[in-house]
Amino acid sequence: MAIATTSRPRDEPDEADPMNMRAKPTPTPTESALALAFQAAQDKPGVPQHVAYWRARAFSTFSDLGLPTKHVEAWHYTDLRAALAKPYALVDGDVNVSPEAILQLAPRLDGLAAIRIVLVDGVYVPALSDSAAMPQGVTLRAMDMALASDDVALLTALAAHGLGAGDGPIALNAALMHGGIVLDVAANVDVKTPIEIVALATETREQSFFSRSLVRVGQGARCTLVETHVGKGAVAAQKNDVMIFDVADAATLDHIVTSPRNALGSVQVSTLLANLGAHSKLQSFALVSEAAFLRRQTFLRFNGSHASALLSGVSLLSGREHCDVTLVVEHIAPDCQSREIFKHIVDDAATGVFQGRISVAQGAQKTDGSMSSRAILIGDDAAMYNKPELEIFADDVVCGHGATCGELDEDQVFYAMSRGLPRLVAESLLLEAFAGDVVDKIENEILRDHVMERVRTRLAARSHA
Amino acid sequence: MLEIKDLHVTVGEKPIIDGLNLIVSDGEVAAIMGPNGSGKSTLSYAISGRAGYEITSGSVKLNGEEILGLPADERAAKGLFLAFQYPLEIPGVTTMTFLKAALNSQRKHRGDAELSTPDFIKRVRAAADKLGVPQDMLRRAFNVGFSGGEKKRMEVLQMALLEPTFGILDETDSGLDIDALRVVSEGVNALRSPKRGFLVITHYQRLLDYIVPDTVHVMSKGKIVKTGGKDLALELEKNGYRDYVAAA
């Protein structure tokens, strides 16, 4: 697979021009605590030298950038520095969890027969996973084991070939990463059974998590990956998780991720970095619900021609929740197709953010890209910021974007009420239909029904509030 | 039975219904005719409880019970049904799902047990067959892509299913060709019963050839200005509304 190594110009102060120099702000208590935590992690015995070096470089990048504030354009609507005002200790990850506890928080879906990989506070726990049931051609390794095997190529893959460079939280994740897995699907293997990563947060005390996982789908291989993040939502946490996809030529990856229930005061940055080879296909759907304060950012790059990607998602926000969906889709190779379809239901005093950029490089002719973000605001104090962007340097492309922000159609609500549906039931029905339109894009019927059921349950909770 | 007494309705501060009185008995089919802008549709929305139609004074009783002040769904559960002039489309919700939600919401409100899916399907199918509504329409998104005639048929199908004690038909003939008009009218006529009253709102006399009214009321400038038998409709068709517009 061909990997482009270009990176976008970074918004850095121009050292040559003193008028444009920006003073580096004093580190916040959280930034200072992170520096200490980083040092302690580096000093731990057993960290291979090349890994320590790689982490040090990542931390240096982070130190230069700091935690992003609203003055950083990509983070304008999500002031992470302010959200992370209070430093939490790094997770120590020594907690026993029973299989029953996992099943209670993440019941197995009837009929799905998924192979489960359980991560507890980010760390792979073989005893809780279906480790012995890995299909032929699928290799699963704990991240620290994989790193210890002195595989330099792995570090390149873990850096997602440069995707997301220039983003402080991603660099911070690399510097502090703990736990995670490396999952490899060999070339031409068609994994019929979905693989489900259950990531459980034990929430024993206020902690911060930095986990990074890598999934490589070999040439011509196919795989369905479900990421189920769960937590009781009892204790606030600071989470920074990165998932990296390397989808080789002619490979297909179907991905469905559901956000955890985060306790009030939690802050989560979830990043997906995906590199796509020629003729490959990626579908990724994200459900966000009860996530407190979440930034879901996806960086996707088409490295080979004739590949396609469908990024979609539904966010259900209420209370004072904040959800920022940010996408950067880079078309470098020609003849690729990207579709981004997102819906947001924003209730109460919640805030939704959608930032989507499709950028088409000069050589990426015949790119077919379209992006849509639609929001319904049902809360009196709800807010939505929609910012779709196109950045096109090729002259033979079809690209479009649309963003809408509106309220429920009162005519439809009245019509349904005139048939006997109480207002909240009528609203739920209409909202369900609004979200269902995107959920329908999930190909696996069991997963589709599961996601729809979660949407329905969440909306029904409005009627009982 | 529907009793409207001295009803005043304003829409955005503008008075539209201005002291309207009307009684429609059980089993009676009353037609309201009137020129554009006389307040006919406002009357139907005010009776059914649409937001933005402010009742400044008056009373509307359904079967002896005051319904003004109740939300639209409770009025529906008490037996009121409005067949819309322009039925809404609800993308993403199948017709079956919508009908089931409507019927079971009303049953729940009245304290009846909700219908099971098989029982419900049996009822819908029977009602659909009578109105010539094809089964595949029931599986499609509610009213989405339906023709004008199909949408009106769907209104009558809902009425048949929900079995209201009082039905208001708002310009049910608009947008219908002769064949569709006949099918829809037959559907309504089949629902006529000594226990069910109707208020038929229309511009034209044509609909009343199919749904023959017991009484005809002429509405102008927000009130009833003339009441008569079915022959009044014929007279209006011949002479127009001019005399009544002047009278109001």
XYZ file of C-alpha atoms in Angstrom:
713
model
C 0.000 0.000 0.000
C 1.285 3.391 -0.963
C 1.576 5.836 1.888
C 1.755 9.527 1.281
C 3.881 11.370 3.740
C 2.746 14.906 3.139
C 1.438 16.678 6.155
C -0.690 19.755 6.299
C 1.007 23.033 7.087
C 0.770 23.684 10.758
C -0.462 26.781 12.351
C 2.759 27.629 14.062
C 4.087 30.996 15.093
C 6.466 32.437 12.592
C 9.754 32.675 14.459
C 11.209 35.063 11.880
C 8.601 37.675 12.514
C 8.618 38.852 16.124
C 5.277 40.645 15.619
C 3.667 37.298 14.890
C 5.258 35.412 17.698
C 2.863 34.028 20.188
C 4.012 33.765 23.758
C 3.855 30.214 24.994
C 1.334 30.170 27.802
C 2.339 29.078 31.258
C 1.629 25.377 31.676
C -1.680 24.685 33.380
C -1.697 22.453 36.477
C -2.877 19.629 34.226
C -0.070 20.175 31.722
C 2.476 20.211 34.566
C 1.002 17.031 36.013
C 1.124 15.394 32.566
C 4.820 16.271 32.266
C 5.512 14.581 35.594
C 3.423 11.577 34.639
C 5.297 11.313 31.359
C 8.641 11.377 33.136
C 7.510 8.667 35.543
C 6.298 6.508 32.631
C 9.620 6.926 30.821
C 11.529 5.953 33.931
C 9.627 2.699 34.317
C 11.866 -0.288 33.671
C 11.232 -2.385 30.606
C 10.330 0.333 28.113
C 12.275 -0.504 24.931
C 14.639 2.263 23.935
C 13.146 2.934 20.512
C 9.724 3.205 22.112
C 11.013 5.562 24.778
C 12.552 7.730 22.062
C 9.337 7.712 20.042
C 7.328 8.694 23.102
C 9.765 11.436 23.998
C 9.370 12.945 20.542
C 5.600 12.753 20.886
C 5.725 14.443 24.262
C 7.956 17.160 22.885
C 5.362 17.765 20.144
C 2.672 17.934 22.782
C 4.708 20.334 24.946
C 5.080 22.663 21.998
C 1.372 22.588 21.259
C -0.038 22.346 24.773
C -3.627 21.452 25.459
C -5.698 23.120 22.766
C -7.796 26.148 23.590
C -10.454 27.804 21.494
C -7.679 29.854 19.888
C -6.560 26.724 18.041
C -8.847 26.704 15.032
C -9.440 22.941 14.986
C -10.511 23.138 18.627
C -12.377 26.399 18.463
C -15.656 25.016 19.781
C -14.130 22.640 22.303
C -11.850 24.287 24.804
C -9.983 21.236 26.005
C -7.561 23.167 28.176
C -10.449 24.638 30.149
C -12.254 21.275 30.322
C -9.130 19.590 31.695
C -8.525 22.195 34.376
C -8.118 19.608 37.102
C -5.359 17.014 36.701
C -6.305 13.374 37.277
C -3.766 10.693 38.067
C -2.850 8.234 35.342
C -4.708 4.945 35.510
C -2.762 2.269 37.352
C -4.803 -0.502 35.840
C -4.661 -3.133 38.517
C -8.295 -3.929 39.011
C -10.030 -7.271 38.977
C -13.222 -7.440 37.001
C -15.465 -10.466 36.884
C -16.838 -11.847 33.618
C -20.325 -11.243 35.057
C -19.575 -7.545 35.499
C -18.597 -7.338 31.827
C -21.753 -9.125 30.724
C -23.872 -6.885 32.862
C -22.515 -3.694 31.331
C -22.066 -5.083 27.847
C -24.443 -7.977 27.240
C -23.628 -10.175 24.293
C -25.910 -9.404 21.375
C -28.204 -12.277 20.501
C -27.330 -13.829 17.193
C -24.199 -11.742 16.648
C -21.828 -14.410 18.024
C -19.034 -11.843 18.143
C -15.542 -12.742 19.223
C -14.824 -10.562 22.218
C -11.672 -8.745 23.178
C -12.009 -7.194 26.594
C -9.961 -4.203 27.664
C -10.218 -3.167 31.293
C -9.163 0.420 31.785
C -7.484 0.115 28.415
C -5.538 -3.045 29.190
C -6.216 -6.262 27.305
C -7.373 -9.028 29.645
C -7.037 -12.435 27.903
C -8.931 -14.231 30.679
C -12.024 -12.159 29.998
C -11.681 -12.365 26.219
C -12.422 -15.036 23.637
C -8.661 -15.268 23.099
C -8.732 -18.909 22.093
C -11.474 -18.336 19.560
C -9.546 -15.989 17.251
C -10.294 -17.079 13.712
C -7.603 -18.348 11.371
C -5.626 -15.422 10.014
C -6.399 -13.058 12.868
C -3.571 -12.190 15.231
C -4.188 -10.385 18.467
C -1.424 -8.966 20.648
C -1.424 -6.743 23.680
C 0.158 -3.438 22.745
C 3.029 -3.658 25.278
C 3.918 -7.159 24.054
C 3.881 -5.966 20.455
C 6.051 -2.973 21.325
C 8.523 -5.147 23.210
C 9.058 -7.274 20.148
C 11.228 -4.478 18.722
C 9.182 -3.923 15.606
C 10.065 -0.492 14.242
C 7.506 -0.807 11.458
C 4.923 -1.027 14.199
C 5.824 2.462 15.382
C 5.250 3.858 11.887
C 1.870 2.199 11.880
C 1.184 3.505 15.386
C 1.948 6.991 14.142
C -0.726 6.324 11.501
C 1.797 7.345 8.849
C 1.575 10.936 9.968
C -2.196 11.285 10.131
C -3.297 13.718 12.805
C 0.202 15.173 13.187
C -0.131 18.598 14.695
C -2.909 17.641 17.047
C -1.848 18.040 20.668
C -4.105 15.405 22.240
C -3.028 12.777 19.679
C 0.632 13.479 20.443
C -0.132 13.323 24.141
C -1.789 9.963 23.639
C 1.336 8.631 21.916
C 3.531 9.875 24.743
C 1.465 8.363 27.502
C -0.208 5.400 25.831
C -0.966 2.523 28.081
C -2.665 -0.729 27.161
C -4.404 -1.243 23.850
C -4.084 -3.994 21.275
C -2.647 -4.729 17.885
C -5.040 -6.735 15.741
C -3.878 -8.049 12.391
C -6.075 -9.654 9.794
C -3.963 -11.516 7.247
C -4.333 -10.900 3.539
C -7.407 -12.373 1.833
C -8.946 -13.588 5.064
C -12.667 -13.048 5.274
C -13.479 -12.871 8.974
C -17.113 -13.923 9.041
C -17.600 -13.383 12.759
C -17.632 -9.808 13.984
C -14.830 -8.928 16.382
C -15.988 -6.871 19.325
C -13.690 -4.823 21.493
C -15.338 -4.217 24.833
C -13.534 -1.370 26.544
C -14.567 -1.133 30.147
C -13.754 1.716 32.488
C -13.753 0.486 36.074
C -14.236 3.948 37.525
C -12.733 3.123 40.886
C -11.516 6.709 41.265
C -10.914 9.826 39.198
C -8.280 8.797 36.659
C -6.968 9.606 33.232
C -6.585 7.035 30.437
C -4.445 7.039 27.331
C -5.024 3.988 25.186
C -3.996 3.340 21.617
C -4.945 0.387 19.453
C -4.074 -0.615 15.934
C -6.140 -2.683 13.527
C -4.557 -3.734 10.256
C -6.718 -5.356 7.635
C -4.524 -7.085 5.083
C -4.866 -6.921 1.357
C -8.207 -8.279 0.163
C -9.290 -9.168 3.702
C -12.673 -8.376 5.251
C -13.614 -7.725 8.821
C -16.376 -6.270 10.989
C -15.170 -4.527 14.098
C -17.444 -3.427 16.902
C -16.123 -1.120 19.599
C -18.296 -1.091 22.660
C -17.134 1.369 25.275
C -18.820 0.861 28.608
C -18.799 2.363 32.041
C -21.266 2.840 34.823
C -20.951 6.580 34.566
C -20.273 6.730 38.280
C -16.897 8.461 38.578
C -15.546 11.205 36.353
C -12.647 10.292 34.103
C -10.344 11.878 31.557
C -10.079 9.619 28.545
C -7.927 9.947 25.498
C -8.213 6.966 23.179
C -6.811 6.513 19.718
C -7.828 3.825 17.248
C -5.736 3.357 14.140
C -6.932 1.578 11.016
C -4.677 0.456 8.259
C -6.947 -0.844 5.533
C -4.805 -2.369 2.803
C -5.582 -2.535 -0.906
C -8.934 -4.158 -1.704
C -9.660 -4.750 1.985
C -13.013 -4.046 3.627
C -13.571 -2.899 7.163
C -16.926 -2.319 8.771
C -16.709 -0.462 12.058
C -19.378 0.399 14.599
C -18.436 2.243 17.746
C -20.682 3.171 20.631
C -19.587 5.726 23.179
C -19.498 4.921 26.875
C -21.742 6.359 29.498
C -19.471 8.941 31.060
C -20.013 10.445 34.477
C -20.678 14.134 34.737
C -17.378 15.999 34.697
C -15.729 13.432 32.432
C -13.759 14.599 29.427
C -13.086 12.281 26.521
C -11.139 12.690 23.324
C -11.657 9.776 20.958
C -9.603 9.698 17.803
C -9.846 7.499 14.752
C -6.939 7.577 12.309
C -7.558 5.647 9.116
C -5.351 5.052 6.110
C -7.049 3.450 3.118
C -5.393 1.560 0.294
C -6.547 1.272 -3.297
C -9.948 -0.343 -3.906
C -10.505 -0.623 -0.175
C -13.731 0.097 1.619
C -14.298 1.480 5.083
C -17.613 2.062 6.793
C -17.537 3.564 10.237
C -20.565 4.434 12.317
C -20.425 6.135 15.706
C -23.183 6.424 18.260
C -22.686 9.056 20.931
C -25.030 9.039 23.881
C -24.614 10.011 27.545
C -20.989 10.894 26.865
C -20.787 14.030 29.070
C -18.017 15.905 27.236
C -16.710 14.203 24.141
C -14.648 15.076 21.136
C -14.760 12.400 18.420
C -12.241 13.184 15.768
C -11.569 11.200 12.634
C -8.660 11.690 10.288
C -8.970 9.662 7.139
C -6.699 9.515 4.139
C -7.205 7.886 0.768
C -3.758 6.705 -0.236
C -4.796 4.532 -3.170
C -7.326 5.008 -5.952
C -10.889 3.648 -6.192
C -11.367 3.349 -2.457
C -14.545 4.359 -0.669
C -15.428 5.416 2.823
C -18.679 6.041 4.606
C -18.348 7.858 7.896
C -21.602 8.267 9.723
C -22.936 8.845 13.165
C -25.718 9.863 15.463
C -25.211 12.015 18.550
C -27.867 12.222 21.224
C -27.106 15.043 23.600
C -28.949 16.223 26.655
C -28.391 18.014 29.940
C -25.215 20.051 29.620
C -23.444 17.496 27.449
C -20.981 18.566 24.812
C -20.159 16.540 21.735
C -17.755 17.645 19.047
C -17.591 15.544 15.889
C -14.589 16.573 13.826
C -13.603 14.989 10.526
C -10.673 15.546 8.245
C -10.940 13.543 5.047
C -7.940 13.763 2.762
C -8.247 12.674 -0.829
C -4.727 12.207 -2.106
C -5.362 9.424 -4.612
C -7.782 9.792 -7.542
C -11.143 8.099 -8.112
C -12.134 7.711 -4.481
C -15.513 8.231 -2.937
C -16.221 9.580 0.526
C -19.556 10.022 2.245
C -19.993 11.648 5.614
C -23.469 11.625 7.088
C -24.065 12.827 10.631
C -27.150 13.622 12.654
C -27.325 15.334 16.001
C -30.244 15.589 18.395
C -29.505 18.309 20.898
C -31.763 18.625 23.931
C -31.792 20.783 27.056
C -28.693 22.989 27.291
C -26.396 20.611 25.416
C -23.942 21.681 22.746
C -23.242 19.902 19.493
C -20.331 20.636 17.203
C -19.675 19.330 13.726
C -16.528 20.272 11.879
C -15.918 18.423 8.683
C -13.310 19.046 6.079
C -12.895 17.258 2.797
C -9.607 18.176 1.235
C -8.774 17.099 -2.276
C -5.153 17.210 -3.377
C -4.150 18.295 -6.847
C -3.717 14.778 -8.153
C -6.937 13.418 -6.687
C -9.018 13.804 -9.839
C -12.469 12.239 -10.056
C -12.907 12.501 -6.320
C -16.529 12.108 -5.312
C -17.045 13.529 -1.864
C -20.098 14.601 0.002
C -20.682 15.588 3.565
C -23.872 16.231 5.438
C -24.518 17.241 9.014
C -28.041 17.791 10.238
C -29.067 18.806 13.687
C -32.374 19.079 15.462
C -32.389 21.297 18.508
C -35.115 20.399 20.942
C -33.851 22.104 24.060
C -34.508 25.774 24.690
C -30.838 26.354 25.456
C -29.418 23.799 23.043
C -26.690 24.926 20.681
C -25.163 23.519 17.530
C -22.109 24.662 15.614
C -21.912 23.268 12.097
C -18.765 23.914 10.108
C -18.386 21.915 6.913
C -15.462 22.808 4.658
C -14.207 21.832 1.245
C -10.610 22.393 0.234
C -10.131 21.423 -3.383
C -6.988 21.600 -5.474
C -8.074 19.253 -8.272
C -10.247 20.462 -11.140
C -12.292 17.391 -11.997
C -14.142 16.467 -8.841
C -17.691 16.255 -7.512
C -17.797 17.476 -3.952
C -20.561 18.898 -1.863
C -21.578 19.556 1.663
C -24.699 20.460 3.482
C -25.368 21.428 7.045
C -28.696 22.156 8.634
C -29.795 23.124 12.065
C -33.449 23.213 12.901
C -36.239 22.358 15.228
C -38.749 19.575 15.009
C -41.395 20.273 12.408
C -44.329 21.525 14.487
C -46.751 20.631 11.699
C -45.633 17.016 11.892
C -45.846 17.073 15.681
C -49.383 18.456 15.553
C -50.404 15.934 12.926
C -49.200 13.054 15.082
C -50.840 14.553 18.175
C -54.125 14.946 16.333
C -53.981 11.176 15.854
C -53.673 10.652 19.593
C -49.934 10.576 20.222
C -48.948 12.604 23.299
C -46.427 15.320 22.460
C -43.361 13.533 23.825
C -44.304 10.309 22.064
C -44.869 12.195 18.829
C -41.521 13.946 19.211
C -39.729 10.691 19.986
C -41.230 9.067 16.929
C -40.059 11.907 14.701
C -36.610 12.026 16.288
C -36.273 8.284 15.940
C -37.036 8.606 12.265
C -34.509 11.432 11.957
C -31.758 9.329 13.526
C -32.942 6.083 11.945
C -32.125 7.402 8.539
C -28.408 7.192 9.409
C -28.611 4.072 11.588
C -30.091 2.306 8.549
C -26.700 2.597 6.876
C -25.291 -0.051 9.241
C -25.195 -3.176 7.123
C -25.219 -5.814 9.851
C -28.870 -6.229 10.804
C -28.243 -7.259 14.420
C -25.936 -4.317 15.022
C -28.344 -1.991 13.265
C -31.221 -3.138 15.483
C -29.022 -2.865 18.560
C -28.019 0.705 17.796
C -31.612 1.645 16.955
C -32.775 0.150 20.226
C -30.250 2.286 22.113
C -31.449 5.367 20.260
C -35.057 4.480 21.067
C -34.325 3.888 24.737
C -32.469 7.161 25.024
C -35.264 9.097 23.344
C -37.905 7.342 25.422
C -36.079 8.544 28.540
C -37.185 12.051 27.555
C -40.815 11.061 28.108
C -40.059 9.929 31.633
C -37.810 12.821 32.603
C -72.228 15.768 19.425
C -70.266 18.974 18.909
C -71.421 22.268 20.436
C -69.576 25.473 19.661
C -70.637 28.574 21.580
C -69.569 32.120 20.850
C -66.114 31.043 19.708
C -63.475 33.732 19.144
C -60.102 32.730 17.732
C -57.127 34.880 16.854
C -54.080 33.857 14.878
C -51.044 36.041 15.508
C -53.227 38.763 17.093
C -55.538 38.773 14.081
C -59.145 37.812 14.899
C -60.276 35.088 12.496
C -63.233 33.405 14.185
C -65.593 35.997 15.524
C -68.376 34.683 17.715
C -69.199 31.441 15.961
C -72.094 29.256 17.142
C -72.741 25.773 15.807
C -74.319 22.545 17.001
C -73.818 19.259 15.175
C -75.835 16.405 16.661
C -74.948 12.731 16.789
C -75.485 11.172 13.416
C -75.677 14.538 11.677
C -73.494 15.514 8.751
C -73.101 19.278 8.716
C -71.364 21.037 5.865
C -69.602 24.354 6.256
C -69.116 26.274 3.072
C -67.591 29.633 2.597
C -65.243 31.679 0.488
C -61.463 31.703 0.871
C -60.365 33.417 4.051
C -63.678 33.017 5.850
C -61.975 31.049 8.635
C -63.018 27.490 7.787
C -59.604 25.888 8.250
C -58.930 28.011 11.339
C -62.133 26.602 12.808
C -60.966 23.023 12.215
C -57.544 23.709 13.749
C -59.013 25.549 16.732
C -61.367 22.652 17.450
C -58.560 20.102 17.183
C -56.085 22.057 19.321
C -53.323 23.260 17.070
C -50.765 25.602 18.645
C -50.867 29.190 17.452
C -54.664 29.319 17.310
C -55.556 31.334 20.347
C -59.032 30.966 21.742
C -59.904 34.342 23.230
C -63.362 33.298 24.361
C -66.066 30.742 23.830
C -66.551 27.052 24.317
C -66.311 23.855 22.309
C -67.933 20.780 23.789
C -67.519 17.282 22.454
C -70.194 14.901 23.734
C -70.962 17.391 26.483
C -67.372 17.799 27.613
C -65.355 20.991 27.193
C -62.312 20.275 25.036
C -60.757 23.718 24.717
C -57.582 23.797 26.753
C -56.849 20.105 26.216
C -53.821 19.143 24.141
C -54.589 17.773 20.689
C -53.853 14.158 21.635
C -56.381 14.220 24.470
C -59.031 15.648 22.181
C -58.282 12.805 19.783
C -58.556 10.259 22.582
C -61.954 11.718 23.482
C -63.145 10.913 19.992
C -62.247 13.858 17.773
C -60.710 13.285 14.371
C -59.494 15.836 11.856
C -58.935 14.750 8.273
C -56.338 17.220 7.016
C -56.575 19.227 3.865
C -52.866 18.602 3.360
C -51.899 15.431 5.217
C -48.309 15.482 6.459
C -45.559 13.122 5.363
C -43.495 11.449 8.059
C -40.267 10.134 6.532
C -38.617 7.267 8.347
C -41.771 6.017 10.040
C -43.663 3.239 8.315
C -47.403 3.637 7.927
C -47.948 0.534 10.080
C -45.780 1.930 12.887
C -47.529 5.265 12.803
C -51.024 3.790 12.792
C -50.172 1.431 15.618
C -48.708 4.246 17.717
C -51.842 6.320 17.127
C -54.309 3.580 17.947
C -52.453 2.343 21.002
C -51.864 5.866 22.338
C -55.604 6.465 22.230
C -56.400 3.120 23.802
C -53.867 3.746 26.544
C -55.347 7.147 27.224
C -58.828 5.647 27.533
C -57.538 2.916 29.823
C -57.972 0.115 27.267
C -55.328 -2.556 26.766
C -52.955 -1.905 23.878
C -53.572 -4.084 20.843
C -51.128 -6.853 20.113
C -49.348 -6.686 16.771
C -51.333 -9.531 15.156
C -54.666 -8.054 16.297
C -53.615 -4.666 15.066
C -52.513 -5.981 11.681
C -55.820 -7.782 11.282
C -57.724 -4.545 11.874
C -55.590 -2.440 9.580
C -55.782 -4.967 6.781
C -59.551 -5.140 7.005
C -59.863 -1.347 6.953
C -57.322 -1.054 4.122
C -59.122 -3.623 1.981
C -62.391 -1.747 2.289
C -60.754 1.459 1.061
C -58.707 -0.208 -1.642
C -55.455 0.732 0.082
C -52.821 -1.743 -1.138
C -50.873 -3.615 1.560
C -47.508 -2.387 0.315
C -48.547 1.187 1.104
C -48.756 0.170 4.757
C -45.121 -0.858 4.744
C -43.905 2.367 3.152
C -42.934 5.510 5.062
C -46.077 7.294 6.149
C -47.526 9.326 3.253
C -44.062 9.692 1.687
C -44.392 9.634 -2.070
C -48.136 9.015 -1.852
C -50.315 10.735 -4.427
C -52.930 13.289 -3.340
C -55.614 10.634 -3.618
C -53.598 8.091 -1.630
C -53.007 10.588 1.152
C -56.715 11.345 1.446
C -57.469 7.640 1.438
C -54.970 7.281 4.258
C -56.876 9.950 6.198
C -60.092 7.982 5.846
C -58.278 4.768 6.725
C -57.093 6.363 9.965
C -60.600 7.537 10.719
C -61.960 4.023 10.156
C -59.275 2.600 12.432
C -59.517 5.157 15.215
C -63.350 5.122 15.254
C -63.872 8.702 16.416
C -67.234 9.957 17.663
C -66.820 13.102 15.633
C -64.999 13.696 12.369
C -63.978 16.957 10.749
C -63.143 16.776 7.071
C -61.139 19.810 6.022
C -61.371 20.336 2.250
C -61.172 16.618 1.721
C -62.039 17.090 -1.946
C -59.069 19.333 -2.711
C -56.588 17.757 -5.062
C -58.773 14.742 -5.827
C -59.862 13.504 -9.224
C -63.381 12.168 -9.686
C -62.438 8.539 -9.025
C -60.495 9.323 -5.887
C -63.277 11.603 -4.704
C -65.741 8.758 -5.051
C -63.566 6.269 -3.189
C -62.891 8.703 -0.362
C -66.560 9.709 -0.112
C -67.661 6.093 -0.022
C -65.199 5.542 2.774
C -66.658 8.426 4.743
C -70.239 7.365 4.032
C -69.462 3.893 5.336
C -68.514 5.506 8.639
C -71.735 7.459 8.967
C -73.664 6.189 11.937
C -76.336 7.459 14.323
C -73.620 7.876 16.959
C -71.095 9.758 14.869
C -71.315 13.353 13.696
C -69.363 15.001 10.885
C -68.363 18.489 9.996
C -67.540 18.690 6.309
C -65.630 21.798 5.291
C -65.578 22.569 1.629
C -65.441 25.311 -0.985
C -67.432 23.479 -3.555
C -70.761 21.821 -3.706
C -69.266 18.882 -5.643
C -68.140 16.952 -2.554
C -71.655 17.227 -1.156
C -72.990 15.261 -4.133
C -71.036 12.349 -2.707
C -71.291 13.036 0.993
C -74.836 14.295 1.285
C -75.169 16.611 4.289
C -78.107 16.998 6.630
C -77.407 20.676 7.169
C -75.398 23.303 5.325
C -73.897 26.365 7.002
C -72.408 29.326 5.251
C -69.411 30.856 6.950
C -68.153 34.326 6.281
C -65.738 36.542 8.188
C -65.472 34.114 11.057
C -69.123 33.354 11.751
C -72.044 31.350 10.460
C -74.195 33.687 8.393
C -76.746 31.282 6.981
C -77.989 27.809 7.801
C -80.121 25.579 5.643
C -80.642 22.123 4.243
C -78.665 20.446 1.471
C -80.383 22.637 -1.134
C -78.481 25.626 0.212
C -75.326 24.160 -1.281
C -76.904 24.089 -4.717
C -78.009 27.676 -4.351
C -74.456 28.697 -3.406
C -73.057 26.870 -6.382
C -75.383 28.907 -8.614
C -75.089 32.352 -7.026
C -71.700 32.304 -5.349
C -70.889 33.689 -1.901
C -71.316 37.343 -2.799
C -74.596 37.912 -0.921
C -73.213 36.347 2.262
C -69.869 38.125 2.161
C -71.796 41.418 2.057
C -74.149 40.284 4.823
C -71.405 39.486 7.316
